[in-house]
Amino acid sequence: MLSKSKAALRRLYLKSPLWCMKISTKITCLYAAILLLVLVLTSVIMGLGTYYTFYHEAETEIKIAMERMQEGIEESSSLQAYLNEKDLVPPGIVLRVTDITGRIVYETDSHYPSLDVLDANRVKNPPFWANKDMDVVKLDRFVFYHAKMDVVDHGQFYQLHFFRTITAENVFLEDLQILLFIITIAGFIIALAAGYFLSRRILQPIRDLTQTARKIEVERMDRRIEVPPAKDELSELALTFNHMLDRLERGFKQQQRFVSDASHELRTPVTVILGYSDLLSRWGRKDTKVLDEGIAAIRSEAEDMQDLIEKLLFLARADQKRQILHKDYVNLAEIVDDAVRKMKLVTKNHTVTLTANEAGTIYADPATMRQMMRIFLENAVKYTPEGGHITISSRRMPGEKAMKLVFADDGIGIAEDDQKKIFERFYRADSSRTKAAGSVGGTGLGLSIASWIAEQHDIKIEVESQLGEGTKFILTIPLAAEQKKENN
Ligand code: ADP
């Protein structure tokens, strides 16, 4: 029921010209309408109150005069005798006494019109605040109350007429009406003007925001909206908008860097391949040594390129949240064992040792976990000179529901400044050292992939390294029971 009426209201709003108005115009109209309503209500209440007070005052005076007259007549021997007394009615009240034929036998003011004239000018429908027992007479600009009282004195019928003028009050009330009308209209116009001016001023930051948003182009992402000094919703909006732009700019720059780095990385193997194919076309047909060397080099470059493209595709899928993980309850020891065994098979010039491999169930995607371990192991081999040692250990952390997996090597190490940056895409610590270590230079993407995989499994990675002494990557992997609880 409520939702139906809400929908009806919405339809009405959409049909009305209000919905396509500017916010400032809407606010102005709404506030002006509310103010108009308040002004009209105040004027009506004030006007009616004043009317009632003035009429009531006149009526009370007549009533007092009538009561005093009643008491006076009762105290005197007769009406005639009482009429001879002084100050029969209070000032402002006019008394007229008529006999049964309507002839005036007494009056305090002879200027008042005859009873017939009074009767002819009696207001047929007096205002609702007027006393129903009295007549309201309107004669040109003059308005007065007329109350009657019947008296029988010594068998004779008399009618006493009391008059009280309300002309001055009526004039005042008419003036008041005009004044209230002018005040209401003036108030309405001022509210419209002030509302328009104020709402425009208040909403200025929103207009600035729209202007800035319009000017923002991919090439000009450094523009920011000016934050208003007041700490209000609009300054909050401006700040949020600017923060959003900061994030967008950062993301955009990162994207640009990523694209240029990727093309740069791809250019080198392509150049090498082109160089070798030139060499082969010139000498390869005759010289088998050149032919073998060329084919081997082209193959190696193509493999590097394939590796780079696969890594790029992995990160692109990860960014687009399209990299699907098939998580299950698995024994970490089996994955570690498998990864180390495969590494040992391909590593001839380093000593790879698995010092501890404790069992522990983790909730993970085994394929990506293996991929992550391969990255750490390959790096250890790459950045450790021949004859070096690579040690892997996986232990349950005492007191904590997690496993501690350590990849340690005694290779070239990573400088402290570089340690924070190695997880960034395409970041490679000083490549001359890499070459000095006699290893193949990498792409700078391995650790970015490893850190994404770690993030997906709530794994914490720490680096401990000393230049020339070796590197340790310490992984804290939560055990399945802990993860299950967190997921619930
Ligand atoms: P890359 O393909 O260059 O190895 P990674 O993202 O895997 O890219 O690593 C980033 C950089 O971190 C490497 O270029 C290297 O300088 C440094 N690094 C990674 N692992 C090690 C390690 N075990 N010993 C020394 N340096 C390392």
Coordinates of N, CA, C and O in Angstrom, one line a residue, residues 112-259:
Y112 N -27.8 59.3 16.2 CA -27.9 57.9 15.7 C -29.1 57.8 14.8 O -30.1 58.4 15.1
P113 N -29.1 57.0 13.7 CA -30.2 56.9 12.8 C -31.4 56.2 13.4 O -31.3 55.6 14.5
S114 N -32.5 56.4 12.8 CA -33.8 55.8 13.3 C -33.7 54.3 13.2 O -32.9 53.7 12.5
L115 N -34.7 53.7 14.0 CA -34.7 52.2 14.0 C -34.9 51.6 12.7 O -34.3 50.5 12.4
D116 N -35.7 52.3 11.8 CA -36.0 51.7 10.5 C -34.7 51.7 9.6 O -34.4 50.7 8.9
V117 N -34.0 52.8 9.7 CA -32.7 52.9 9.0 C -31.8 51.8 9.5 O -31.1 51.1 8.7
L118 N -31.7 51.7 10.8 CA -30.8 50.7 11.4 C -31.2 49.3 10.9 O -30.3 48.5 10.5
D119 N -32.5 49.0 10.9 CA -32.9 47.7 10.5 C -32.6 47.5 9.0 O -32.2 46.3 8.7
A120 N -32.7 48.5 8.2 CA -32.5 48.3 6.8 C -31.0 48.1 6.5 O -30.7 47.4 5.5
N121 N -30.1 48.6 7.4 CA -28.7 48.4 7.1 C -28.0 47.3 8.0 O -26.8 47.3 8.1
R122 N -28.9 46.5 8.6 CA -28.3 45.4 9.4 C -27.6 44.4 8.5 O -28.1 44.1 7.4
V123 N -26.4 44.0 8.9 CA -25.6 43.0 8.1 C -26.3 41.7 8.2 O -26.5 41.2 9.3
K124 N -26.7 41.2 7.1 CA -27.5 39.9 7.0 C -26.7 38.7 7.5 O -27.1 37.9 8.3
N125 N -25.5 38.7 7.0 CA -24.6 37.5 7.4 C -23.4 38.1 8.2 O -22.3 38.4 7.6
P126 N -23.5 38.4 9.5 CA -22.4 38.9 10.2 C -21.2 38.0 10.3 O -21.4 36.7 10.2
P127 N -20.0 38.5 10.4 CA -18.8 37.5 10.5 C -19.0 36.6 11.7 O -19.6 36.9 12.7
F128 N -18.3 35.4 11.5 CA -18.6 34.3 12.5 C -18.1 34.7 13.9 O -18.5 34.1 14.9
W129 N -17.2 35.7 14.0 CA -16.6 36.0 15.3 C -17.5 37.0 16.0 O -17.3 37.3 17.2
A130 N -18.6 37.5 15.3 CA -19.5 38.5 15.9 C -20.5 37.8 16.8 O -20.9 36.6 16.6
N131 N -21.0 38.5 17.9 CA -21.9 37.9 18.8 C -23.3 37.7 18.1 O -23.8 38.6 17.5
K132 N -23.8 36.5 18.3 CA -25.1 36.2 17.6 C -26.3 36.9 18.2 O -27.3 37.1 17.5
D133 N -26.2 37.4 19.5 CA -27.3 38.0 20.1 C -27.4 39.5 19.8 O -28.3 40.2 20.2
M134 N -26.4 40.0 19.1 CA -26.4 41.4 18.8 C -26.4 41.6 17.2 O -25.9 40.7 16.5
D135 N -26.9 42.8 16.8 CA -26.8 43.0 15.3 C -25.6 43.8 15.0 O -25.1 44.6 15.8
V136 N -25.1 43.6 13.8 CA -24.0 44.4 13.3 C -24.6 45.3 12.2 O -25.2 44.8 11.3
V137 N -24.5 46.6 12.4 CA -25.0 47.5 11.4 C -23.9 48.2 10.7 O -22.9 48.7 11.3
K138 N -24.1 48.3 9.4 CA -23.0 48.9 8.5 C -23.7 50.0 7.7 O -24.6 49.8 6.9
L139 N -23.3 51.3 8.0 CA -23.9 52.4 7.4 C -22.8 53.2 6.8 O -22.0 53.8 7.5
D140 N -22.7 53.2 5.5 CA -21.6 53.8 4.8 C -20.3 53.2 5.4 O -20.1 52.0 5.4
R141 N -19.4 54.2 6.0 CA -18.2 53.7 6.5 C -18.3 53.3 8.0 O -17.4 52.8 8.6
F142 N -19.5 53.6 8.5 CA -19.7 53.4 10.0 C -20.2 52.0 10.3 O -21.1 51.5 9.6
V143 N -19.6 51.4 11.3 CA -20.0 50.1 11.7 C -20.3 50.1 13.2 O -19.5 50.7 13.9
F144 N -21.4 49.5 13.6 CA -21.6 49.4 15.1 C -22.4 48.2 15.5 O -23.2 47.7 14.7
Y145 N -22.3 47.9 16.7 CA -23.0 46.8 17.4 C -24.3 47.4 17.9 O -24.4 48.5 18.4
H146 N -25.4 46.6 17.8 CA -26.7 47.1 18.2 C -27.3 45.9 19.1 O -27.6 44.9 18.5
A147 N -27.5 46.2 20.4 CA -28.1 45.1 21.2 C -29.4 45.7 21.8 O -29.5 46.9 22.1
K148 N -30.4 44.8 22.0 CA -31.7 45.2 22.5 C -32.0 44.6 23.8 O -31.6 43.4 24.0
M149 N -32.8 45.3 24.6 CA -33.2 44.7 25.9 C -34.7 45.2 26.2 O -35.0 46.4 26.0
D150 N -35.6 44.2 26.5 CA -37.0 44.6 26.7 C -37.2 44.8 28.2 O -36.7 44.0 29.0
V151 N -38.0 45.9 28.5 CA -38.3 46.2 29.9 C -39.8 46.5 30.0 O -40.3 47.2 29.2
V152 N -40.4 46.0 31.0 CA -41.8 46.3 31.3 C -41.8 47.1 32.6 O -41.4 46.6 33.6
D153 N -42.3 48.3 32.5 CA -42.3 49.2 33.6 C -43.7 49.8 33.9 O -44.3 50.4 33.0
H154 N -44.2 49.4 35.1 CA -45.6 49.8 35.5 C -46.6 49.4 34.3 O -47.3 50.3 33.9
G155 N -46.5 48.3 33.8 CA -47.4 47.8 32.7 C -47.1 48.3 31.4 O -47.8 48.0 30.4
Q156 N -46.1 49.2 31.2 CA -45.7 49.7 29.9 C -44.5 49.0 29.3 O -43.6 48.7 30.1
F157 N -44.5 48.7 28.0 CA -43.4 48.0 27.4 C -42.4 49.0 26.8 O -42.8 50.0 26.2
Y158 N -41.2 48.8 27.1 CA -40.1 49.6 26.6 C -39.1 48.7 26.0 O -38.9 47.6 26.5
Q159 N -38.4 49.3 25.0 CA -37.2 48.6 24.4 C -36.0 49.5 24.5 O -36.1 50.6 24.1
L160 N -35.0 48.9 25.2 CA -33.7 49.7 25.4 C -32.7 49.2 24.3 O -32.5 48.1 24.1
H161 N -32.2 50.2 23.5 CA -31.2 49.9 22.5 C -29.8 50.4 22.9 O -29.7 51.5 23.3
F162 N -28.8 49.5 22.8 CA -27.5 49.9 23.2 C -26.6 49.9 21.9 O -26.7 48.9 21.1
F163 N -25.9 51.0 21.7 CA -25.0 51.0 20.5 C -23.5 51.2 20.9 O -23.3 51.9 21.9
R164 N -22.7 50.5 20.2 CA -21.3 50.7 20.4 C -20.6 50.7 19.1 O -20.7 49.7 18.3
T165 N -20.0 51.8 18.7 CA -19.3 51.9 17.4 C -18.0 51.1 17.3 O -17.3 51.0 18.3
I166 N -17.9 50.4 16.2 CA -16.6 49.6 16.0 C -16.0 50.1 14.6 O -15.2 49.4 14.0
T167 N -16.3 51.4 14.3 CA -15.8 51.9 13.0 C -14.3 52.0 13.0 O -13.6 51.5 12.1
A168 N -13.7 52.6 14.1 CA -12.3 52.8 14.1 C -11.6 51.5 14.0 O -10.6 51.3 13.3
E169 N -12.1 50.5 14.8 CA -11.5 49.2 14.8 C -11.5 48.6 13.4 O -10.6 48.0 12.9
N170 N -12.7 48.7 12.7 CA -12.9 48.2 11.4 C -11.9 48.8 10.4 O -11.4 48.0 9.6
V171 N -11.8 50.1 10.5 CA -10.8 50.8 9.6 C -9.4 50.2 9.8 O -8.7 49.9 8.8
F172 N -9.1 50.1 11.1 CA -7.8 49.5 11.4 C -7.6 48.1 10.9 O -6.6 47.8 10.3
L173 N -8.7 47.3 11.0 CA -8.6 45.9 10.6 C -8.4 45.8 9.1 O -7.7 45.0 8.5
E174 N -9.1 46.8 8.4 CA -9.0 46.8 6.9 C -7.6 47.1 6.5 O -7.0 46.5 5.6
D175 N -7.0 48.1 7.2 CA -5.7 48.5 6.9 C -4.7 47.4 7.2 O -3.7 47.1 6.4
L176 N -5.0 46.7 8.3 CA -4.1 45.6 8.7 C -4.1 44.5 7.6 O -3.1 43.9 7.3
Q177 N -5.3 44.2 7.1 CA -5.5 43.2 6.0 C -4.5 43.6 4.8 O -3.8 42.7 4.3
I178 N -4.6 44.8 4.4 CA -3.8 45.3 3.3 C -2.3 45.1 3.6 O -1.5 44.6 2.8
L179 N -2.0 45.5 4.9 CA -0.6 45.5 5.3 C -0.1 44.0 5.3 O 1.0 43.7 4.8
L180 N -0.9 43.1 5.8 CA -0.5 41.7 5.9 C -0.4 41.1 4.5 O 0.6 40.4 4.2
F181 N -1.2 41.6 3.6 CA -1.2 41.1 2.2 C 0.2 41.5 1.6 O 0.9 40.7 1.0
I182 N 0.5 42.8 1.8 CA 1.7 43.3 1.2 C 2.9 42.6 1.8 O 3.9 42.2 1.1
I183 N 2.9 42.4 3.2 CA 4.0 41.7 3.8 C 4.2 40.3 3.3 O 5.3 39.9 3.0
T184 N 3.1 39.6 3.1 CA 3.1 38.3 2.5 C 3.8 38.2 1.1 O 4.7 37.5 0.9
I185 N 3.3 39.1 0.3 CA 3.8 39.1 -1.1 C 5.3 39.5 -1.1 O 6.1 38.9 -1.7
A186 N 5.6 40.6 -0.3 CA 7.0 41.0 -0.2 C 7.9 39.9 0.3 O 9.0 39.6 -0.2
G187 N 7.4 39.2 1.4 CA 8.2 38.1 2.0 C 8.4 37.0 1.0 O 9.5 36.5 0.8
F188 N 7.4 36.7 0.2 CA 7.5 35.7 -0.9 C 8.5 36.1 -1.9 O 9.4 35.3 -2.3
I189 N 8.4 37.3 -2.3 CA 9.4 37.8 -3.4 C 10.8 37.8 -2.8 O 11.8 37.3 -3.5
I190 N 11.0 38.3 -1.6 CA 12.3 38.3 -0.9 C 12.8 36.8 -0.8 O 14.0 36.5 -1.1
A191 N 11.9 35.9 -0.4 CA 12.3 34.5 -0.2 C 12.8 33.9 -1.5 O 13.8 33.2 -1.6
L192 N 12.1 34.3 -2.6 CA 12.4 33.8 -3.9 C 13.8 34.3 -4.3 O 14.7 33.5 -4.7
A193 N 14.0 35.6 -4.2 CA 15.3 36.2 -4.6 C 16.4 35.7 -3.7 O 17.5 35.2 -4.2
A194 N 16.2 35.7 -2.4 CA 17.3 35.2 -1.4 C 17.6 33.8 -1.7 O 18.7 33.3 -1.7
G195 N 16.5 33.0 -1.8 CA 16.7 31.5 -2.0 C 17.4 31.3 -3.3 O 18.3 30.4 -3.3
Y196 N 17.1 32.0 -4.3 CA 17.8 31.8 -5.6 C 19.3 32.1 -5.5 O 20.2 31.3 -5.8
F197 N 19.6 33.3 -4.8 CA 20.9 33.7 -4.7 C 21.7 32.8 -3.8 O 22.8 32.3 -4.1
L198 N 21.1 32.4 -2.6 CA 21.8 31.6 -1.6 C 22.0 30.2 -2.2 O 23.1 29.6 -2.1
S199 N 21.0 29.6 -2.8 CA 21.2 28.2 -3.3 C 22.2 28.2 -4.4 O 23.0 27.2 -4.5
R200 N 22.3 29.2 -5.2 CA 23.3 29.3 -6.3 C 24.7 29.3 -5.7 O 25.6 28.7 -6.1
R201 N 24.8 30.1 -4.6 CA 26.1 30.3 -3.9 C 26.5 29.0 -3.3 O 27.6 28.5 -3.4
I202 N 25.5 28.4 -2.6 CA 25.8 27.1 -1.9 C 26.2 26.0 -2.8 O 27.0 25.2 -2.6
L203 N 25.5 26.0 -4.0 CA 25.7 24.9 -4.9 C 26.8 25.2 -5.9 O 27.1 24.4 -6.8
Q204 N 27.5 26.3 -5.7 CA 28.6 26.7 -6.6 C 29.6 25.6 -6.8 O 30.1 25.2 -7.9
P205 N 30.1 24.9 -5.6 CA 31.1 23.9 -5.7 C 30.6 22.7 -6.7 O 31.4 22.1 -7.3
I206 N 29.3 22.5 -6.7 CA 28.8 21.4 -7.5 C 29.0 21.8 -9.0 O 29.4 21.0 -9.8
R207 N 28.7 23.1 -9.3 CA 28.9 23.6 -10.7 C 30.4 23.5 -11.0 O 30.7 23.1 -12.1
D208 N 31.3 23.9 -10.0 CA 32.7 23.8 -10.3 C 33.1 22.3 -10.6 O 33.9 22.1 -11.5
L209 N 32.5 21.4 -9.8 CA 32.8 20.0 -10.0 C 32.4 19.5 -11.4 O 33.2 18.9 -12.1
T210 N 31.2 20.0 -11.8 CA 30.8 19.6 -13.2 C 31.7 20.2 -14.2 O 32.1 19.5 -15.2
Q211 N 32.1 21.4 -14.0 CA 33.0 22.1 -15.0 C 34.3 21.3 -15.0 O 34.8 21.0 -16.1
T212 N 34.9 21.0 -13.8 CA 36.2 20.3 -13.8 C 36.0 18.9 -14.4 O 36.9 18.5 -15.2
A213 N 34.9 18.2 -14.1 CA 34.7 16.9 -14.7 C 34.7 17.0 -16.2 O 35.2 16.1 -16.9
R214 N 34.1 18.0 -16.7 CA 34.0 18.2 -18.2 C 35.3 18.4 -18.8 O 35.6 17.9 -19.9
K215 N 36.2 19.1 -18.0 CA 37.5 19.4 -18.6 C 38.5 18.3 -18.5 O 39.6 18.3 -19.1
I216 N 38.2 17.3 -17.6 CA 39.1 16.2 -17.5 C 39.2 15.3 -18.7 O 38.2 14.8 -19.1
E217 N 40.4 15.2 -19.2 CA 40.6 14.4 -20.4 C 41.7 13.4 -20.0 O 42.4 13.6 -19.0
V218 N 41.9 12.4 -20.8 CA 42.9 11.4 -20.5 C 44.3 12.2 -20.5 O 45.2 11.9 -19.6
E219 N 44.5 13.2 -21.3 CA 45.8 13.9 -21.4 C 45.9 14.9 -20.2 O 47.0 15.3 -19.9
R220 N 44.7 15.3 -19.6 CA 44.8 16.3 -18.6 C 44.2 15.8 -17.3 O 43.2 16.3 -16.8
M221 N 44.8 14.7 -16.7 CA 44.2 14.1 -15.6 C 44.7 14.8 -14.3 O 44.3 14.3 -13.2
D222 N 45.5 15.8 -14.4 CA 46.0 16.5 -13.2 C 45.1 17.5 -12.6 O 45.4 18.1 -11.6
R223 N 44.0 17.8 -13.3 CA 43.1 18.9 -12.8 C 42.4 18.4 -11.6 O 42.0 17.3 -11.5
R224 N 42.2 19.4 -10.6 CA 41.5 19.0 -9.4 C 40.5 20.2 -9.1 O 40.7 21.3 -9.4
I225 N 39.4 19.8 -8.4 CA 38.4 20.8 -8.0 C 38.9 21.5 -6.8 O 39.6 20.9 -5.9
E226 N 38.6 22.8 -6.7 CA 39.0 23.6 -5.5 C 38.1 23.2 -4.3 O 36.8 23.3 -4.5
V227 N 38.7 22.8 -3.2 CA 37.8 22.4 -2.1 C 37.4 23.6 -1.3 O 38.2 24.5 -0.9
P228 N 36.0 23.8 -1.1 CA 35.6 25.0 -0.4 C 36.1 25.0 1.1 O 36.2 23.9 1.6
P229 N 36.3 26.2 1.7 CA 36.9 26.2 3.0 C 36.0 25.6 4.1 O 36.5 25.0 5.0
A230 N 34.7 25.7 3.9 CA 33.8 25.2 5.0 C 33.8 23.7 5.0 O 34.0 23.1 4.0
K231 N 33.7 23.2 6.3 CA 33.8 21.7 6.4 C 32.3 21.2 6.3 O 31.7 21.0 7.3
D232 N 31.8 21.1 5.1 CA 30.4 20.6 5.0 C 30.4 19.5 3.9 O 31.4 19.0 3.5
E233 N 29.1 19.1 3.6 CA 29.0 18.0 2.7 C 29.6 18.2 1.3 O 30.1 17.4 0.7
L234 N 29.6 19.5 0.9 CA 30.1 19.9 -0.4 C 31.6 19.8 -0.4 O 32.2 19.3 -1.4
S235 N 32.3 20.2 0.7 CA 33.7 20.1 0.7 C 34.1 18.6 0.7 O 35.1 18.2 0.2
E236 N 33.2 17.8 1.4 CA 33.5 16.4 1.5 C 33.4 15.8 0.1 O 34.2 14.9 -0.3
L237 N 32.4 16.2 -0.6 CA 32.2 15.7 -2.0 C 33.3 16.1 -2.9 O 33.9 15.3 -3.6
A238 N 33.8 17.4 -2.7 CA 34.9 17.8 -3.5 C 36.2 17.0 -3.2 O 36.9 16.6 -4.1
L239 N 36.4 16.8 -1.9 CA 37.6 16.0 -1.5 C 37.5 14.5 -2.0 O 38.5 14.0 -2.6
T240 N 36.3 13.9 -1.9 CA 36.1 12.6 -2.4 C 36.4 12.5 -3.9 O 37.0 11.6 -4.4
F241 N 35.8 13.5 -4.6 CA 36.0 13.6 -6.0 C 37.5 13.7 -6.4 O 38.0 13.0 -7.3
N242 N 38.2 14.6 -5.6 CA 39.7 14.7 -5.9 C 40.4 13.4 -5.6 O 41.3 13.1 -6.3
H243 N 40.0 12.8 -4.5 CA 40.7 11.5 -4.2 C 40.4 10.5 -5.3 O 41.3 9.7 -5.6
M244 N 39.2 10.5 -5.8 CA 38.9 9.6 -6.8 C 39.7 9.8 -8.1 O 40.3 8.9 -8.7
L245 N 39.9 11.1 -8.3 CA 40.8 11.5 -9.5 C 42.2 11.1 -9.2 O 42.9 10.6 -10.2
D246 N 42.7 11.2 -8.0 CA 44.1 10.8 -7.6 C 44.2 9.3 -8.0 O 45.2 8.9 -8.6
R247 N 43.2 8.5 -7.5 CA 43.3 7.1 -7.7 C 43.3 6.8 -9.2 O 44.0 5.9 -9.7
L248 N 42.3 7.5 -9.9 CA 42.2 7.2 -11.4 C 43.5 7.6 -12.1 O 44.0 6.8 -12.9
E249 N 44.1 8.7 -11.7 CA 45.3 9.2 -12.3 C 46.5 8.1 -12.1 O 47.2 7.8 -13.0
R250 N 46.5 7.7 -10.8 CA 47.6 6.7 -10.4 C 47.4 5.5 -11.3 O 48.3 5.0 -11.9
G251 N 46.1 5.0 -11.3 CA 45.8 3.7 -12.0 C 46.2 3.9 -13.5 O 46.7 3.0 -14.1
F252 N 45.8 5.1 -14.0 CA 46.0 5.3 -15.5 C 47.5 5.4 -15.8 O 48.0 4.8 -16.8
K253 N 48.3 6.1 -14.9 CA 49.7 6.2 -15.1 C 50.4 4.8 -15.0 O 51.2 4.4 -15.8
Q254 N 49.9 4.0 -14.1 CA 50.4 2.6 -13.9 C 50.1 1.8 -15.1 O 51.0 1.1 -15.6
Q255 N 48.9 2.0 -15.7 CA 48.5 1.3 -16.9 C 49.4 1.7 -18.0 O 49.9 0.8 -18.8
Q256 N 49.7 3.0 -18.1 CA 50.5 3.5 -19.2 C 51.9 2.9 -19.1 O 52.5 2.5 -20.1
R257 N 52.4 2.9 -17.8 CA 53.8 2.4 -17.6 C 53.9 0.9 -17.9 O 54.8 0.5 -18.5
F258 N 52.8 0.3 -17.5 CA 52.7 -1.2 -17.8 C 52.8 -1.5 -19.3 O 53.6 -2.3 -19.7
V259 N 52.0 -0.7 -20.0 CA 52.0 -0.9 -21.5 C 53.4 -0.6 -22.1 O 53.9 -1.4 -22.9

